[in-house]
Tab-separated table of C-alpha atoms in Angstrom:
chain	number	residue	atom	x	y	z
U	46	UNK	CA	91.609	106.190	81.101
U	47	UNK	CA	90.798	107.112	84.697
U	48	UNK	CA	92.500	104.189	86.421
U	49	UNK	CA	96.126	103.160	86.360
U	50	UNK	CA	96.507	99.711	84.777
U	51	UNK	CA	98.569	96.830	86.173
U	52	UNK	CA	100.908	95.287	83.577
U	53	UNK	CA	102.718	91.959	83.799
U	54	UNK	CA	106.328	92.850	82.980
U	55	UNK	CA	107.361	89.200	82.596
U	56	UNK	CA	105.621	89.104	79.186
U	57	UNK	CA	108.574	91.004	77.737
U	58	UNK	CA	110.735	87.891	78.169
U	59	UNK	CA	108.313	85.715	76.220
U	60	UNK	CA	109.684	84.648	72.830
U	61	UNK	CA	106.160	84.629	71.448
U	62	UNK	CA	105.801	87.756	69.331
U	63	UNK	CA	102.111	88.059	70.244
U	64	UNK	CA	102.990	88.350	73.954
U	65	UNK	CA	105.507	91.097	73.218
U	66	UNK	CA	103.035	92.937	71.047
U	67	UNK	CA	100.444	92.642	73.810
U	68	UNK	CA	102.659	94.338	76.415
U	69	UNK	CA	103.642	96.958	73.839
U	70	UNK	CA	99.986	97.832	73.215
U	71	UNK	CA	99.220	97.936	76.951
U	72	UNK	CA	102.128	100.271	77.647
U	73	UNK	CA	101.355	102.480	74.669
U	74	UNK	CA	97.744	102.972	75.765
U	75	UNK	CA	98.652	103.632	79.411
U	76	UNK	CA	101.500	106.047	78.657
U	77	UNK	CA	99.442	107.849	76.029
U	78	UNK	CA	96.308	108.223	78.123
U	79	UNK	CA	97.438	108.558	81.751
U	80	UNK	CA	101.252	108.352	81.901
U	81	UNK	CA	101.340	105.909	84.842
U	82	UNK	CA	101.390	102.106	85.139
U	83	UNK	CA	101.760	99.575	87.917
U	84	UNK	CA	104.102	96.746	86.950
U	85	UNK	CA	104.130	93.283	88.487
U	86	UNK	CA	106.531	90.314	88.161
U	87	UNK	CA	109.520	92.613	87.964
U	88	UNK	CA	112.216	90.429	89.580
U	89	UNK	CA	113.247	92.716	92.431
U	90	UNK	CA	113.491	91.273	95.946
U	91	UNK	CA	110.906	92.516	98.452
U	92	UNK	CA	113.530	91.923	101.162
U	93	UNK	CA	115.898	94.322	99.414
U	94	UNK	CA	113.168	96.938	99.101
U	95	UNK	CA	112.425	96.611	102.836
U	96	UNK	CA	116.127	97.030	103.638
U	97	UNK	CA	116.246	100.299	101.716
U	98	UNK	CA	113.111	101.583	103.465
U	99	UNK	CA	114.660	100.679	106.838
U	100	UNK	CA	117.885	102.465	105.946
U	101	UNK	CA	115.919	105.476	104.741
U	102	UNK	CA	114.158	105.727	108.120
U	103	UNK	CA	117.532	105.503	109.863
U	104	UNK	CA	118.923	108.373	107.796
U	105	UNK	CA	115.948	110.663	108.346
U	106	UNK	CA	116.006	109.958	112.093
U	107	UNK	CA	119.528	111.379	112.338
U	108	UNK	CA	119.883	114.787	114.074
U	109	UNK	CA	119.302	117.731	111.756
U	110	UNK	CA	122.871	119.030	112.129
U	111	UNK	CA	124.213	115.638	111.008
U	112	UNK	CA	121.933	115.631	107.972
U	113	UNK	CA	122.900	119.201	107.130
U	114	UNK	CA	126.537	118.122	107.045
U	115	UNK	CA	125.539	116.012	104.044
U	116	UNK	CA	123.467	118.791	102.465
U	117	UNK	CA	122.680	119.063	98.774
U	118	UNK	CA	124.986	121.807	97.505
U	119	UNK	CA	124.317	122.415	93.802
U	120	UNK	CA	122.408	121.230	90.774
U	121	UNK	CA	125.566	119.963	89.068
U	122	UNK	CA	126.158	117.122	91.537
U	123	UNK	CA	122.516	116.861	92.739
U	124	UNK	CA	123.751	114.750	95.675
U	125	UNK	CA	122.961	114.732	99.367
U	126	UNK	CA	120.370	115.883	101.863
U	127	UNK	CA	117.519	118.231	100.928
U	128	UNK	CA	115.802	119.757	103.957
U	129	UNK	CA	112.134	120.411	104.612
U	130	UNK	CA	110.752	123.298	102.489
U	131	UNK	CA	114.054	123.468	100.546
U	132	UNK	CA	112.276	122.397	97.376
U	133	UNK	CA	109.287	124.040	95.771
U	134	UNK	CA	108.051	121.677	93.066
U	135	UNK	CA	105.130	123.996	92.370
U	136	UNK	CA	106.724	127.472	92.235
U	137	UNK	CA	103.376	129.094	93.046
U	138	UNK	CA	103.148	127.422	96.478
U	139	UNK	CA	105.273	127.469	99.652
U	140	UNK	CA	108.125	124.977	100.038
U	141	UNK	CA	107.270	121.279	100.142
U	142	UNK	CA	106.758	119.541	103.487
U	143	UNK	CA	109.274	116.796	102.774
U	144	UNK	CA	112.963	115.991	103.081
U	145	UNK	CA	115.099	113.825	100.818
U	146	UNK	CA	118.444	112.166	100.224
U	147	UNK	CA	119.712	112.046	96.620
U	148	UNK	CA	122.156	109.425	95.373
U	149	UNK	CA	123.315	109.990	91.781
U	150	UNK	CA	125.191	107.214	90.000
U	151	UNK	CA	127.208	104.354	91.455
U	152	UNK	CA	130.681	105.663	90.676
U	153	UNK	CA	130.553	108.665	93.001
U	154	UNK	CA	128.682	107.443	96.054
U	155	UNK	CA	129.198	110.084	98.751
U	156	UNK	CA	130.900	108.540	101.785
U	157	UNK	CA	129.241	111.146	103.975
U	158	UNK	CA	125.902	109.440	103.341
U	159	UNK	CA	126.976	106.428	105.436
U	160	UNK	CA	125.893	104.341	102.464
U	161	UNK	CA	124.309	101.043	103.408
U	162	UNK	CA	125.400	97.941	101.447
U	163	UNK	CA	121.784	97.706	100.302
U	164	UNK	CA	121.956	101.017	98.412
U	165	UNK	CA	124.298	100.054	95.528
U	166	UNK	CA	122.603	96.658	95.211
U	167	UNK	CA	119.190	98.314	95.033
U	168	UNK	CA	120.457	100.952	92.591
U	169	UNK	CA	121.754	98.250	90.255
U	170	UNK	CA	118.559	96.209	90.584
U	171	UNK	CA	116.422	99.253	89.741
U	172	UNK	CA	118.642	99.953	86.723
U	173	UNK	CA	117.990	96.431	85.454
U	174	UNK	CA	114.230	96.702	85.961
U	175	UNK	CA	114.279	100.087	84.216
U	176	UNK	CA	116.048	98.548	81.219
U	177	UNK	CA	113.296	95.949	80.876
U	178	UNK	CA	110.666	98.687	81.012
U	179	UNK	CA	112.592	100.766	78.472
U	180	UNK	CA	112.772	97.739	76.182
U	181	UNK	CA	108.984	97.457	76.426
U	182	UNK	CA	108.733	101.168	75.578
U	183	UNK	CA	110.833	100.570	72.458
U	184	UNK	CA	108.436	97.814	71.385
U	185	UNK	CA	105.450	100.061	72.064
U	186	UNK	CA	106.912	102.771	69.823
U	187	UNK	CA	108.065	100.379	67.056
U	188	UNK	CA	111.734	101.118	67.688
U	189	UNK	CA	114.693	98.726	67.852
U	190	UNK	CA	114.409	96.907	71.189
U	191	UNK	CA	117.678	98.395	72.474
U	192	UNK	CA	117.008	101.998	71.413
U	193	UNK	CA	116.267	103.354	74.875
U	194	UNK	CA	118.628	101.069	76.812
U	195	UNK	CA	121.596	102.175	74.687
U	196	UNK	CA	120.713	105.791	75.449
U	197	UNK	CA	120.632	105.033	79.198
U	198	UNK	CA	123.771	102.884	79.475
U	199	UNK	CA	125.795	105.442	81.470
U	200	UNK	CA	123.320	105.022	84.346
U	201	UNK	CA	122.955	108.705	85.172
U	202	UNK	CA	119.997	107.828	87.365
U	203	UNK	CA	119.013	109.402	90.687
U	204	UNK	CA	117.924	107.305	93.642
U	205	UNK	CA	115.886	109.474	95.978
U	206	UNK	CA	114.848	108.538	99.509
U	207	UNK	CA	111.870	110.632	100.620
U	208	UNK	CA	110.344	111.398	104.013
U	209	UNK	CA	107.148	113.355	104.595
U	210	UNK	CA	107.185	114.079	108.365
U	211	UNK	CA	104.141	113.977	110.578
U	212	UNK	CA	102.672	117.473	110.804
U	213	UNK	CA	103.249	119.231	114.089
U	214	UNK	CA	101.603	122.510	113.100
U	215	UNK	CA	99.186	123.989	110.569
U	216	UNK	CA	100.725	124.220	107.068
U	217	UNK	CA	100.986	127.547	105.273
U	218	UNK	CA	98.218	128.433	102.801
U	219	UNK	CA	98.645	126.306	99.688
U	220	UNK	CA	101.396	124.198	101.255
U	221	UNK	CA	101.331	120.428	100.700
U	222	UNK	CA	103.811	117.567	101.005
U	223	UNK	CA	104.937	117.713	97.367
U	224	UNK	CA	103.668	120.319	94.962
U	225	UNK	CA	102.083	119.560	91.621
U	226	UNK	CA	104.832	118.662	89.141
U	227	UNK	CA	105.988	116.341	86.398
U	228	UNK	CA	109.233	114.358	86.581
U	229	UNK	CA	112.235	115.493	84.591
U	230	UNK	CA	113.735	112.337	83.110
U	231	UNK	CA	112.527	109.463	80.945
U	232	UNK	CA	110.798	107.146	83.443
U	233	UNK	CA	110.458	106.958	87.227
U	234	UNK	CA	110.146	103.877	89.419
U	235	UNK	CA	108.291	104.625	92.653
U	236	UNK	CA	108.065	102.503	95.802
U	237	UNK	CA	105.503	103.618	98.399
U	238	UNK	CA	104.660	102.739	101.970
U	239	UNK	CA	101.053	102.295	103.145
U	240	UNK	CA	100.446	105.976	103.906
U	241	UNK	CA	98.115	107.779	101.507
U	242	UNK	CA	98.736	111.068	99.740
U	243	UNK	CA	99.957	110.532	96.167
U	244	UNK	CA	97.574	111.849	93.508
U	245	UNK	CA	97.780	111.840	89.711
U	246	UNK	CA	96.043	114.213	87.318
U	247	UNK	CA	94.084	112.512	84.534
U	248	UNK	CA	93.680	113.862	81.005
U	249	UNK	CA	90.368	115.410	82.110
U	250	UNK	CA	92.212	117.317	84.897
U	251	UNK	CA	90.685	115.166	87.635
U	252	UNK	CA	92.944	114.214	90.561
U	253	UNK	CA	92.848	110.510	91.481
U	254	UNK	CA	94.428	108.763	94.458
U	255	UNK	CA	97.309	106.388	93.732
U	256	UNK	CA	97.654	103.891	96.583
U	257	UNK	CA	100.318	101.306	97.139
U	258	UNK	CA	99.420	97.984	95.503
U	259	UNK	CA	101.245	94.994	96.956
U	260	UNK	CA	103.947	93.402	94.787
U	261	UNK	CA	103.933	96.175	92.204
U	262	UNK	CA	106.115	99.136	91.298
U	263	UNK	CA	104.502	102.370	90.146
U	264	UNK	CA	106.090	103.653	86.929
U	265	UNK	CA	105.503	106.969	85.215
U	266	UNK	CA	106.834	108.713	82.149
U	267	UNK	CA	108.794	111.933	82.537
U	268	UNK	CA	109.361	115.127	80.572
U	269	UNK	CA	112.156	113.793	78.374
U	270	UNK	CA	110.057	110.812	77.292
U	271	UNK	CA	107.240	113.220	76.451
U	272	UNK	CA	109.640	115.342	74.376
U	273	UNK	CA	111.126	112.276	72.677
U	274	UNK	CA	107.672	111.024	71.699
U	275	UNK	CA	106.235	114.363	70.591
U	276	UNK	CA	103.556	114.161	73.318
U	277	UNK	CA	102.511	110.630	72.324
U	278	UNK	CA	103.494	109.590	75.855
U	279	UNK	CA	102.376	111.902	78.670
U	280	UNK	CA	104.508	113.331	81.448
U	281	UNK	CA	101.686	113.523	83.942
U	282	UNK	CA	101.333	115.998	86.782
U	283	UNK	CA	101.241	114.461	90.252
U	284	UNK	CA	101.447	115.660	93.854
U	285	UNK	CA	101.486	114.438	97.464
U	286	UNK	CA	98.677	115.810	99.592
U	287	UNK	CA	98.383	116.161	103.362
U	288	UNK	CA	95.949	113.602	104.831
U	289	UNK	CA	92.761	115.051	106.285
U	290	UNK	CA	92.436	112.373	108.975
U	291	UNK	CA	94.520	110.725	111.712
U	292	UNK	CA	97.187	109.725	109.172
U	293	UNK	CA	98.490	113.311	109.322
U	294	UNK	CA	100.096	112.303	112.635
U	295	UNK	CA	102.309	109.729	110.918
U	296	UNK	CA	105.304	109.970	108.622
U	297	UNK	CA	105.107	108.880	104.999
U	298	UNK	CA	108.109	107.332	103.198
U	299	UNK	CA	108.727	106.600	99.546
U	300	UNK	CA	111.645	105.726	97.280
U	301	UNK	CA	111.928	107.168	93.782
U	302	UNK	CA	114.333	105.963	91.117
U	303	UNK	CA	114.555	108.635	88.420
U	304	UNK	CA	115.894	107.212	85.157
U	305	UNK	CA	117.775	109.686	83.054
U	306	UNK	CA	119.282	109.287	79.585
U	307	UNK	CA	122.998	109.717	78.992
U	308	UNK	CA	123.948	113.371	79.441
U	309	UNK	CA	124.917	113.882	75.795
U	310	UNK	CA	121.859	112.113	74.342
U	311	UNK	CA	119.951	114.433	72.043
U	312	UNK	CA	116.240	114.346	72.821
U	313	UNK	CA	114.555	114.946	69.489
U	314	UNK	CA	111.250	113.775	68.027
U	315	UNK	CA	111.301	110.059	67.175
U	316	UNK	CA	110.474	109.079	63.609
U	317	UNK	CA	107.590	106.878	64.748
U	318	UNK	CA	106.061	109.833	66.631
U	319	UNK	CA	106.157	112.444	63.884
U	320	UNK	CA	102.877	113.805	62.579
U	321	UNK	CA	101.894	116.101	59.736
U	322	UNK	CA	102.753	118.981	62.044
U	323	UNK	CA	106.277	119.969	62.945
U	324	UNK	CA	107.790	118.429	66.109
U	325	UNK	CA	106.465	120.187	69.194
U	326	UNK	CA	109.828	120.524	70.954
U	327	UNK	CA	113.230	121.731	69.842
U	328	UNK	CA	116.059	119.199	70.280
U	329	UNK	CA	117.937	119.413	73.588
U	330	UNK	CA	120.494	117.230	75.318
U	331	UNK	CA	119.315	115.260	78.329
U	332	UNK	CA	121.991	116.845	80.532
U	333	UNK	CA	121.045	120.382	79.569
U	334	UNK	CA	117.358	119.764	80.229
U	335	UNK	CA	117.946	118.256	83.662
U	336	UNK	CA	120.199	121.143	84.678
U	337	UNK	CA	117.584	123.693	83.604
U	338	UNK	CA	114.850	121.952	85.607
U	339	UNK	CA	116.975	121.584	88.760
U	340	UNK	CA	117.922	125.253	88.644
U	341	UNK	CA	114.247	126.183	88.459
U	342	UNK	CA	113.314	123.849	91.345
U	343	UNK	CA	115.918	125.140	93.813
């Protein structure tokens, strides 16, 4: 598979077993072969999405000293502002040319983030969409329909607002907007603007562009889903490149919703994904894995 498929998420609500099996097969093939899907008919207001993008632009336009007062402090809370070059998603390259705001969970929203009313509404809406996707994943893997949703019911998800500033000077050798990496959790929901840059690595190691497609959400599987499924589902490498045309003079914005299992959930090889060989990965709790990856990133 060298193109990312578009899947109609509304089929999951169909009582017809053939429709459910159809979406299960589509998701299985996409997650096994490329690790990314576009979903449509996902029941999330475009107006709400626009409100979050507008609020994101407001936050990133604040003076740097104001943003630094809300700075990300440690991997245990994983909350707050992350400055330009603070992260290095590819440890072999210079820091990424992006900045971000992290919001983790709904119970501990940081007041210093001047949280917009749209943020908790959007967070909850993304959680609900994620649960539908996770239900479809359960069907694809021949698991009880609520297997994944039960293991995500504490909503330890991270909402991340991202800004890739217009370039004012030549980047350092090897420096790009977001280094090559895979995501840490189970699935990610990504909302993009119209600016280009996102690329995904196929199974043949080819990099393909991943544009915004109207009325869809881009979804990818993360490391914990790959571990859970014994590599049946791929946690695919992706990156954000610097445009080589006039678009380099403009900012790029995106919104990522990183879905993470409950902290104490043990991520061990699923029965339906076992082969004649031993499981590839040792069991680990979701919380321990996330902490290890954040410590390596910062």
